PDB file of C-alpha atoms in Angstrom:
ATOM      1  CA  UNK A 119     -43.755 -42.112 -32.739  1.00 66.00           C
ATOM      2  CA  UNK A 120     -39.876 -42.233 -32.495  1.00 81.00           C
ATOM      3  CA  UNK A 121     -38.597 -45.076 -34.609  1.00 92.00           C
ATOM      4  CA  UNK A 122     -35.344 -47.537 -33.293  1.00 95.00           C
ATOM      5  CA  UNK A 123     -32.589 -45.631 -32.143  1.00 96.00           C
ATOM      6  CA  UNK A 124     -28.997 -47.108 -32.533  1.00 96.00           C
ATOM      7  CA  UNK A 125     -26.041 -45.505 -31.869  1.00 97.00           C
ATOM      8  CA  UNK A 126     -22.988 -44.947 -32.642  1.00 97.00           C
ATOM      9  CA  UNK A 127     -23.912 -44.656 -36.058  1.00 95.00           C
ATOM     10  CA  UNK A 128     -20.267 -44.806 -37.200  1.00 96.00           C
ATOM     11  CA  UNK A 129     -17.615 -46.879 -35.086  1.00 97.00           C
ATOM     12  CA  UNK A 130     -13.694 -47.078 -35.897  1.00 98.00           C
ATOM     13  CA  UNK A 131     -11.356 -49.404 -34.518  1.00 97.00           C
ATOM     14  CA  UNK A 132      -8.499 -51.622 -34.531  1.00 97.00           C
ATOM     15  CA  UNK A 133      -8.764 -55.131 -34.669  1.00 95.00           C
ATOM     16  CA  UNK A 134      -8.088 -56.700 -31.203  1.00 96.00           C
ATOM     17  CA  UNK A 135     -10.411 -53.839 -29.294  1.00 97.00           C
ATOM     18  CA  UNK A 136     -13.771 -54.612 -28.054  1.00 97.00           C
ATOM     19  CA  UNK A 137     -16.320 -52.166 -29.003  1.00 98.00           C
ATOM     20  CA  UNK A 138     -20.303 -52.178 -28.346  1.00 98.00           C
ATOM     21  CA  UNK A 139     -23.986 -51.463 -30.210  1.00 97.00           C
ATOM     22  CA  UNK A 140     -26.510 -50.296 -28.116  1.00 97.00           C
ATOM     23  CA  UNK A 141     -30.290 -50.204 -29.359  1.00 97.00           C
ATOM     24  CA  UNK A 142     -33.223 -48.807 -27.950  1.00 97.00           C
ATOM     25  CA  UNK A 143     -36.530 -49.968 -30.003  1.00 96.00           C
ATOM     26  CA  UNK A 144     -40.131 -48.698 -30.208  1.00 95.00           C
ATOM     27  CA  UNK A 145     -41.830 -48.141 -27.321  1.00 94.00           C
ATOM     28  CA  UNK A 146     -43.957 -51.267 -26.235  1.00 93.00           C
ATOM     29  CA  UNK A 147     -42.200 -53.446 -28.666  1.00 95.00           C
ATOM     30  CA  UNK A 148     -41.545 -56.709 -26.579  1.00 94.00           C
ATOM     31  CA  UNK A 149     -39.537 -58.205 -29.671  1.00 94.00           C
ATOM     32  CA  UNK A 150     -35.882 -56.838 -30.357  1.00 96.00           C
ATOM     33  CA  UNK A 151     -33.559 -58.247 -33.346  1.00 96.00           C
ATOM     34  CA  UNK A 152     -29.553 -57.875 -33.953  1.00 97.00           C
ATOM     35  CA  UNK A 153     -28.949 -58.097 -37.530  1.00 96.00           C
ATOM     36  CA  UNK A 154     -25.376 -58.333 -39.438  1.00 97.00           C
ATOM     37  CA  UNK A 155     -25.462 -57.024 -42.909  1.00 95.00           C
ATOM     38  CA  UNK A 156     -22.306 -57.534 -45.042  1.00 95.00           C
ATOM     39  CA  UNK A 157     -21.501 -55.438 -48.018  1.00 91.00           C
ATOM     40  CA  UNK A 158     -23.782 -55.962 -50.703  1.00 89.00           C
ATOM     41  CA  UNK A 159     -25.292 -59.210 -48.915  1.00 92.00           C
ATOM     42  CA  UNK A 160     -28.861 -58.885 -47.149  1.00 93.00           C
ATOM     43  CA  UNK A 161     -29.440 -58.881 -43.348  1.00 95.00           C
ATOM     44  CA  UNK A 162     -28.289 -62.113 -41.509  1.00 94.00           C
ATOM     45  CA  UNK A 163     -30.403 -62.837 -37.583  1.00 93.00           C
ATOM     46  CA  UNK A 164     -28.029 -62.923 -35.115  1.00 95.00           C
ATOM     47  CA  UNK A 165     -29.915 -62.919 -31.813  1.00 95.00           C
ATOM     48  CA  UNK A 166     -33.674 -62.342 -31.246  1.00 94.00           C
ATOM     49  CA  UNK A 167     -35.137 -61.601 -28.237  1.00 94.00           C
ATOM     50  CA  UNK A 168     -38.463 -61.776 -26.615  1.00 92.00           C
ATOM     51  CA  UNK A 169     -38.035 -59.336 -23.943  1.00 93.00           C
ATOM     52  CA  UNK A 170     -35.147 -60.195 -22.367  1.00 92.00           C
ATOM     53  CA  UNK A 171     -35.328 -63.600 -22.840  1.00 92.00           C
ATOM     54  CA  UNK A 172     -33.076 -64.373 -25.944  1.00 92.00           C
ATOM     55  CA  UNK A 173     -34.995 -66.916 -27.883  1.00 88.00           C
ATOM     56  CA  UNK A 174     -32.848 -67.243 -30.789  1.00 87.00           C
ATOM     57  CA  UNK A 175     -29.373 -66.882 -30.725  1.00 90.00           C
ATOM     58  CA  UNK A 176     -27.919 -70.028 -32.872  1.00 87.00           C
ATOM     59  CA  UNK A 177     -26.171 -67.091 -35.420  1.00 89.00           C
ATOM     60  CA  UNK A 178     -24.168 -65.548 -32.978  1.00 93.00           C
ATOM     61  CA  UNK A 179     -20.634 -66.517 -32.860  1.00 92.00           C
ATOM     62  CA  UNK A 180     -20.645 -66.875 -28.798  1.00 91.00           C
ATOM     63  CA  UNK A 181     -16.699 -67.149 -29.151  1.00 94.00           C
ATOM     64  CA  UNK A 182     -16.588 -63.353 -29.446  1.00 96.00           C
ATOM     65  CA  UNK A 183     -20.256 -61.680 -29.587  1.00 96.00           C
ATOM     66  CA  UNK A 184     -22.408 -61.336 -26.888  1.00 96.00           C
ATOM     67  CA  UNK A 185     -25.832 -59.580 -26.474  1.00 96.00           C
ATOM     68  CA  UNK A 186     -28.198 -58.364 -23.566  1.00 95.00           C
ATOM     69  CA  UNK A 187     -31.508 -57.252 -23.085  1.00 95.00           C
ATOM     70  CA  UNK A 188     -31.533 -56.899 -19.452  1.00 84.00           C
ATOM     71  CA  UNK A 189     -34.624 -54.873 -18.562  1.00 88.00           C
ATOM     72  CA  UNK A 190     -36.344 -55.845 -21.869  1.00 86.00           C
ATOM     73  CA  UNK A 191     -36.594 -53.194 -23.172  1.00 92.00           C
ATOM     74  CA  UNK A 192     -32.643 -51.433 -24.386  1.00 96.00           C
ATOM     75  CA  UNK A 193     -30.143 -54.176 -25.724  1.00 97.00           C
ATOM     76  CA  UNK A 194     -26.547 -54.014 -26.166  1.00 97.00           C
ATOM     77  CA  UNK A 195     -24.121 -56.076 -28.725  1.00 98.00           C
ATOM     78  CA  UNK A 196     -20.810 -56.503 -27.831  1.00 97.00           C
ATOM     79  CA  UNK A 197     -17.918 -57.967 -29.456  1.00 97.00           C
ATOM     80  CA  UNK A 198     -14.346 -58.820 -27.915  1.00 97.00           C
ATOM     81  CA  UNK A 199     -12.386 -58.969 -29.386  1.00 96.00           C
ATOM     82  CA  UNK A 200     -13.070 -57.627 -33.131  1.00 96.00           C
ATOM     83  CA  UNK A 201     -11.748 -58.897 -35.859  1.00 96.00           C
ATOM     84  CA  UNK A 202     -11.073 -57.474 -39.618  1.00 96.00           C
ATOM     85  CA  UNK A 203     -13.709 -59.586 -40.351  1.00 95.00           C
ATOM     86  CA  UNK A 204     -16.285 -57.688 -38.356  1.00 97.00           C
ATOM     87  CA  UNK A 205     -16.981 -54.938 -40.421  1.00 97.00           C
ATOM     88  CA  UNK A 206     -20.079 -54.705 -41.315  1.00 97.00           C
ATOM     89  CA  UNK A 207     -23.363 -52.508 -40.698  1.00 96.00           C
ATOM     90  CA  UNK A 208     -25.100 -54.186 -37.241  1.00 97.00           C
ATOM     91  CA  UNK A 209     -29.218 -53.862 -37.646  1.00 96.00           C
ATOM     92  CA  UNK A 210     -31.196 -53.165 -34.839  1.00 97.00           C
ATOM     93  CA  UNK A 211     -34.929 -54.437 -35.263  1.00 96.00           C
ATOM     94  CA  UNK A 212     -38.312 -54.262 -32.500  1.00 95.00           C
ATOM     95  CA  UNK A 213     -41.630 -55.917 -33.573  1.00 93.00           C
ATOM     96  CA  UNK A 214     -44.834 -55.709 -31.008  1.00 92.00           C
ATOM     97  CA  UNK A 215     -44.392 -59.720 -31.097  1.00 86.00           C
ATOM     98  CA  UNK A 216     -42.796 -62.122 -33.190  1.00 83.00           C
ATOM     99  CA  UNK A 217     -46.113 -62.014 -35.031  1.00 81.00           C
ATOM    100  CA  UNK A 218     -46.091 -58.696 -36.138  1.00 83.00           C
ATOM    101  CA  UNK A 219     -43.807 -56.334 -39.104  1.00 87.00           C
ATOM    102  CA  UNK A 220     -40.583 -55.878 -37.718  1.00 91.00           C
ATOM    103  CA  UNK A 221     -38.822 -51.756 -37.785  1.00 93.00           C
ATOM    104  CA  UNK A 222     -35.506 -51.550 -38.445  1.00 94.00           C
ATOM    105  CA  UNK A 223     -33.030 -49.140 -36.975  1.00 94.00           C
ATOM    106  CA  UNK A 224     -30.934 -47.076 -39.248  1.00 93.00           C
ATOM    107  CA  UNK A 225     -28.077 -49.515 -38.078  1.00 95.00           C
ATOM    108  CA  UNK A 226     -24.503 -49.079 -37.197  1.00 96.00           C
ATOM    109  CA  UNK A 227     -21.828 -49.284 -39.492  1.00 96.00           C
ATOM    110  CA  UNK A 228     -18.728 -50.792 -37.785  1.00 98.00           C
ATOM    111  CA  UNK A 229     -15.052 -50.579 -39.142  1.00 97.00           C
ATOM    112  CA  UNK A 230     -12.346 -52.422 -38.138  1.00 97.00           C
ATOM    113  CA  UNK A 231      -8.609 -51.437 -38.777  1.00 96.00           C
TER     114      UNK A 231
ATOM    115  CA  UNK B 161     -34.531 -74.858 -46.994  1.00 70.00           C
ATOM    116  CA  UNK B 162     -36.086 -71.723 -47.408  1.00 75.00           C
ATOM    117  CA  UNK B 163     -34.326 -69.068 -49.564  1.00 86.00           C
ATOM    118  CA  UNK B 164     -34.762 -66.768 -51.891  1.00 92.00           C
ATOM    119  CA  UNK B 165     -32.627 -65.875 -54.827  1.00 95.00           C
ATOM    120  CA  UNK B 166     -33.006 -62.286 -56.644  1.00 97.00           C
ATOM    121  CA  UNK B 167     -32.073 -62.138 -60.095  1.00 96.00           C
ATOM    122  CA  UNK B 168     -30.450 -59.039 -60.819  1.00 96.00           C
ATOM    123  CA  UNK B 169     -27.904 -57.675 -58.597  1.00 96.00           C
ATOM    124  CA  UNK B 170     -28.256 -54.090 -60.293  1.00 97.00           C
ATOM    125  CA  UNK B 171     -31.718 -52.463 -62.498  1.00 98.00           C
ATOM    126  CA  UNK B 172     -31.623 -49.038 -64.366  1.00 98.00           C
ATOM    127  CA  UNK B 173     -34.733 -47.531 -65.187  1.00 98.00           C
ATOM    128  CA  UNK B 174     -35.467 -44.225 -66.581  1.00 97.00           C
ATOM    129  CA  UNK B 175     -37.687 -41.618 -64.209  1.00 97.00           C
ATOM    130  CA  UNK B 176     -41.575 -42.512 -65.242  1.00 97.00           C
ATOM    131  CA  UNK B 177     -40.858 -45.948 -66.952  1.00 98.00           C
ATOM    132  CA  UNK B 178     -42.193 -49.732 -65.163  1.00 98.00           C
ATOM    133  CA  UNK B 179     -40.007 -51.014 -62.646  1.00 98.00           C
ATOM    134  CA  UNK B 180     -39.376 -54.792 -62.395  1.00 98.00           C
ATOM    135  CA  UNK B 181     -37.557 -56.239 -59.500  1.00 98.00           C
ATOM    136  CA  UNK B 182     -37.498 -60.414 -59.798  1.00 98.00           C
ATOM    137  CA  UNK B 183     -37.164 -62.776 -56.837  1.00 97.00           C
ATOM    138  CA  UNK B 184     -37.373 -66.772 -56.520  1.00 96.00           C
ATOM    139  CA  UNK B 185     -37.875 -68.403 -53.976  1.00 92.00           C
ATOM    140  CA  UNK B 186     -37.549 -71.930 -52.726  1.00 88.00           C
ATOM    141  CA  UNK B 187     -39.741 -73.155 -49.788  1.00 78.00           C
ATOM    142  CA  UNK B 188     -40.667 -76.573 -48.703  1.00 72.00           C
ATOM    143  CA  UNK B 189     -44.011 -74.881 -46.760  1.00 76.00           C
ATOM    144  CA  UNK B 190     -46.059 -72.608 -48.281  1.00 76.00           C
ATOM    145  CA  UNK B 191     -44.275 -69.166 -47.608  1.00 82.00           C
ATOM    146  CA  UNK B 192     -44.625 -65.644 -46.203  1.00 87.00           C
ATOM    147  CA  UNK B 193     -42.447 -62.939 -48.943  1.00 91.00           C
ATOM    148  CA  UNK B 194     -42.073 -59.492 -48.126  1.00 94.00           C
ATOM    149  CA  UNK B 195     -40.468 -56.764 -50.006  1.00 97.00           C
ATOM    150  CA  UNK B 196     -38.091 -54.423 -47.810  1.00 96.00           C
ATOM    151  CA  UNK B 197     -36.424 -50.965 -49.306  1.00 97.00           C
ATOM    152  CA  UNK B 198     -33.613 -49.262 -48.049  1.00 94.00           C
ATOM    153  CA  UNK B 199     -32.635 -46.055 -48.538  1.00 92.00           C
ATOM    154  CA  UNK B 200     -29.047 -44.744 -47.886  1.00 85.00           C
ATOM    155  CA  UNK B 201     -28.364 -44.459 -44.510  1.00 77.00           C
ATOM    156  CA  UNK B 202     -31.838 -45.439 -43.158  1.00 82.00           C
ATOM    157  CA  UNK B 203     -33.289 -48.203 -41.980  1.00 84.00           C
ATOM    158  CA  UNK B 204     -35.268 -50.937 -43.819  1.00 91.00           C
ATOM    159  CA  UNK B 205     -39.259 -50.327 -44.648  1.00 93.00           C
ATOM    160  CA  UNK B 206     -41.591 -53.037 -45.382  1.00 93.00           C
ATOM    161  CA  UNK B 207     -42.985 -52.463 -48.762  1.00 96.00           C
ATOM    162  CA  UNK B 208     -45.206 -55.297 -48.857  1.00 94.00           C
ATOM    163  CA  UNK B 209     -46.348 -59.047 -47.789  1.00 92.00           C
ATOM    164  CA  UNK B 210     -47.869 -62.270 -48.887  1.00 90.00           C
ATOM    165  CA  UNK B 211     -49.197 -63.979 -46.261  1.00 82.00           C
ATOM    166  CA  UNK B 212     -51.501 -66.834 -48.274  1.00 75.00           C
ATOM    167  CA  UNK B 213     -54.155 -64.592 -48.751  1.00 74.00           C
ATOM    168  CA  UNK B 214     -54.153 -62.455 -52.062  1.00 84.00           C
ATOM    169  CA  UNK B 215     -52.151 -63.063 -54.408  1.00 89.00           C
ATOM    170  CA  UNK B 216     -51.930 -59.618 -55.616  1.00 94.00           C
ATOM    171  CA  UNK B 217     -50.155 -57.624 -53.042  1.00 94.00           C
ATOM    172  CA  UNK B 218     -50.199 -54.343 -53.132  1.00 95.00           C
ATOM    173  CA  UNK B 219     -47.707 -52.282 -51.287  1.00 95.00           C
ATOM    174  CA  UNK B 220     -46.553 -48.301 -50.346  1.00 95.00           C
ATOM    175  CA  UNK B 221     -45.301 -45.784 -52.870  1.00 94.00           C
ATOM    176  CA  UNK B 222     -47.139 -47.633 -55.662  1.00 96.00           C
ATOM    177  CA  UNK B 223     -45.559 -50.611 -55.564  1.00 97.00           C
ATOM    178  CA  UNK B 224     -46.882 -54.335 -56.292  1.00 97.00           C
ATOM    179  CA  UNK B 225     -46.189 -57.659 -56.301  1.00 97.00           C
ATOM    180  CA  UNK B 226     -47.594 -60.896 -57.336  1.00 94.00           C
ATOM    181  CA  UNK B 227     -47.335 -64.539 -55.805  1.00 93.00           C
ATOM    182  CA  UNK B 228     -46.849 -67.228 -58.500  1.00 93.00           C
ATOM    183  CA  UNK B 229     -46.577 -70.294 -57.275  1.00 89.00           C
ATOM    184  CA  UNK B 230     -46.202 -72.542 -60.456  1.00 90.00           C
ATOM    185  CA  UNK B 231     -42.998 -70.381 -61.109  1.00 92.00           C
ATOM    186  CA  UNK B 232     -42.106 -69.828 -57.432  1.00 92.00           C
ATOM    187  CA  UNK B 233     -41.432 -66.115 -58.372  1.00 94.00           C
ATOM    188  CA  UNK B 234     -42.262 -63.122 -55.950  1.00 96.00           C
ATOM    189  CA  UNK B 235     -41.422 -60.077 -58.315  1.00 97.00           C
ATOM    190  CA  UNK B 236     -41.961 -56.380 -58.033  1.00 98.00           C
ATOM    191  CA  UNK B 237     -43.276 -54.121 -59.971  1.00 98.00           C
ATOM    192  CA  UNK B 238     -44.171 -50.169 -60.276  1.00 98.00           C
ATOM    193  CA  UNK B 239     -46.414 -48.655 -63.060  1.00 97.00           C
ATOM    194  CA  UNK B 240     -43.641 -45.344 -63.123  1.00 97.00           C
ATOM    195  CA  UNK B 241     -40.498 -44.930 -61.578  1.00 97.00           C
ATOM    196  CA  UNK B 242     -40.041 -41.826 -59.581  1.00 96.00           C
ATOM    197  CA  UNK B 243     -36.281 -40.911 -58.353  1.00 96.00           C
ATOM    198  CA  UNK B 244     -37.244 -41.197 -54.831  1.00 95.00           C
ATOM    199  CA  UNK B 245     -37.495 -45.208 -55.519  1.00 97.00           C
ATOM    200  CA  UNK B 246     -33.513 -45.223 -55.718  1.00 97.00           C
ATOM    201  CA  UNK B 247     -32.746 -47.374 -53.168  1.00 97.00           C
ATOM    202  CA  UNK B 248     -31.587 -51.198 -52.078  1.00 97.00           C
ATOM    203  CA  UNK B 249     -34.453 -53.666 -52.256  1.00 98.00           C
ATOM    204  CA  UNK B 250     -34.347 -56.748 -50.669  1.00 97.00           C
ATOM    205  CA  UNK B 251     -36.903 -59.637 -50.995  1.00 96.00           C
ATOM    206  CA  UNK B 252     -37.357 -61.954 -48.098  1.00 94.00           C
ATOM    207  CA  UNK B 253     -38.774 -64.942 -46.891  1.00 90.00           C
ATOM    208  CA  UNK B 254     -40.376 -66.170 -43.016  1.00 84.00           C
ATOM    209  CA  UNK B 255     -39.446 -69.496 -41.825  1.00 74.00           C
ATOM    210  CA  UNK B 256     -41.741 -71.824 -41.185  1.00 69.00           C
ATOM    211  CA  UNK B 257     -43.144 -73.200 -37.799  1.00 67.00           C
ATOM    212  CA  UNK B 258     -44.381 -71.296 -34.643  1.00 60.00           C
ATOM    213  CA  UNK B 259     -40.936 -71.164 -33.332  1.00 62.00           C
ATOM    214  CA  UNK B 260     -39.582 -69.697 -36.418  1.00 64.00           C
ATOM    215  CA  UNK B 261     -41.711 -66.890 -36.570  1.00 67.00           C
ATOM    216  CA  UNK B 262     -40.024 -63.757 -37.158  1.00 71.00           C
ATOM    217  CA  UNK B 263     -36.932 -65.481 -38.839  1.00 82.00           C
ATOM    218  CA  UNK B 264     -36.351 -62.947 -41.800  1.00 89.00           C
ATOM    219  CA  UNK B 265     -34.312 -64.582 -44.519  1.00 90.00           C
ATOM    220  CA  UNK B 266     -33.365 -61.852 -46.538  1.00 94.00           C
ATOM    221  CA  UNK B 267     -31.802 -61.822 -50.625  1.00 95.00           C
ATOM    222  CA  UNK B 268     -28.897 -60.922 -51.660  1.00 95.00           C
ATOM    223  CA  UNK B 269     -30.694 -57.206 -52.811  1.00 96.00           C
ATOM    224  CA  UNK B 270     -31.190 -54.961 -56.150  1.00 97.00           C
ATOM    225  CA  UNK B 271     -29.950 -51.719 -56.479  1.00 97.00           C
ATOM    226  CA  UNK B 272     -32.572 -49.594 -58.106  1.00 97.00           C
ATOM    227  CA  UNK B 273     -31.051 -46.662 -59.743  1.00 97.00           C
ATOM    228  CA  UNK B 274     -33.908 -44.516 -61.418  1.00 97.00           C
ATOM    229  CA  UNK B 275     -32.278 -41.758 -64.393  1.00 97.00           C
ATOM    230  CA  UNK B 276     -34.111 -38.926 -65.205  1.00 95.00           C
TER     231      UNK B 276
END
């Protein structure tokens, strides 16, 4: 069974540009996470969705982040623009429900110039 | 507020010697811990959960780790290190409440470097 896929895996940019995260998770999994995780700090929620309905989003900074799940199934983070502050590794997570273990992506580790 | 707090921000162990990894945690509700690892450029694996039953968890790769409530601690622990057990570990705690379910709040992390 193919884990979560994220890609890029590695994104460079300058500060001002938008730049996206796209995530495809497990096959069947109905429940898809965005994660930010900060150098040497754990994984923070962003957005959770329950297919594409996004049921939790009260960590994403709306100013400049956005997220979509449109089919429920693929999701895309964006942000625009980015900000020094930005980089970070983004975490991609599915889960059968909210009930169940959650599988994390390998995640994508964003740098911003 | 739930949260957890891991004590050690870095543990050296020598290949084939116990492995302790120490977490508090602070809950208002009695809580669901789980242990994740992460290895270098993969993604996080659940090692382990308490969900109220056990508590004696016992985990993959050898690993173990045992609810105490009357010192709110959540450590882990491994008979004999291997080198493969390098890795980040984080310990983490569920919110409470139907609607919370599936909210992951995640410690700071341990670095686990094993020398043979």
């Amino acid at each position: 069974e193919a884990g979560v896929v994220q890609s890029p895996r590695y994104k460079i940019i300058e500060k001002k540009q938008p730049v996206a995260f796209w995530c495809n998770p497990i096959s069947g999994h109905n429940t898809l996470y965005w994660y930010l995780q900060n150098l040497g700090q754990g994984p923070e929620l962003l957005i959770r969705y329950e297919n594409e309905e996004a049921v939790d989003d009260s960590q994403l900074p709306k100013d400049r982040f956005s997220a979509e799940r449109l089919k429920g199934v693929d999701s895309t983070l964006k942000i625009q623009p980015a900000e020094l502050g930005d980089s970070a590794v983004y975490l991609c997570a599915s889960g059968k429900t909210r009930y169940n273990e959650q599988f994390f992506g390998p995640g994508t580790r964003l740098t911003v110039l | 507020a739930q949260s957890v707090t891991q004590l050690d921000s870095h543990v050296s162990v020598s290949e084939g010697t116990p492995v302790l990894l120490r977490c508090n945690y602070s809950s208002s509700y009695s809580p669901s811990l789980f242990w994740y690892v992460q290895h270098p450029n993969k993604g996080l694996q659940l090692l382990l959960k308490y969900t109220s039953a056990a508590t004696l968890v016992k985990g993959i790769n050898g690993f173990e780790a045992e609810f105490k409530k009357s010192e709110t601690s959540f450590h882990l622990t491994k008979p004999s290190a291997h080198m493969s057990d390098a890795a980040e570990y984080f310990c983490v705690v569920s919110l409470p409440g139907s609607s919370n379910t599936g909210k992951l709040i995640f410690g700071q992390g341990t670095t686990l470097q094993v020398k043979p």
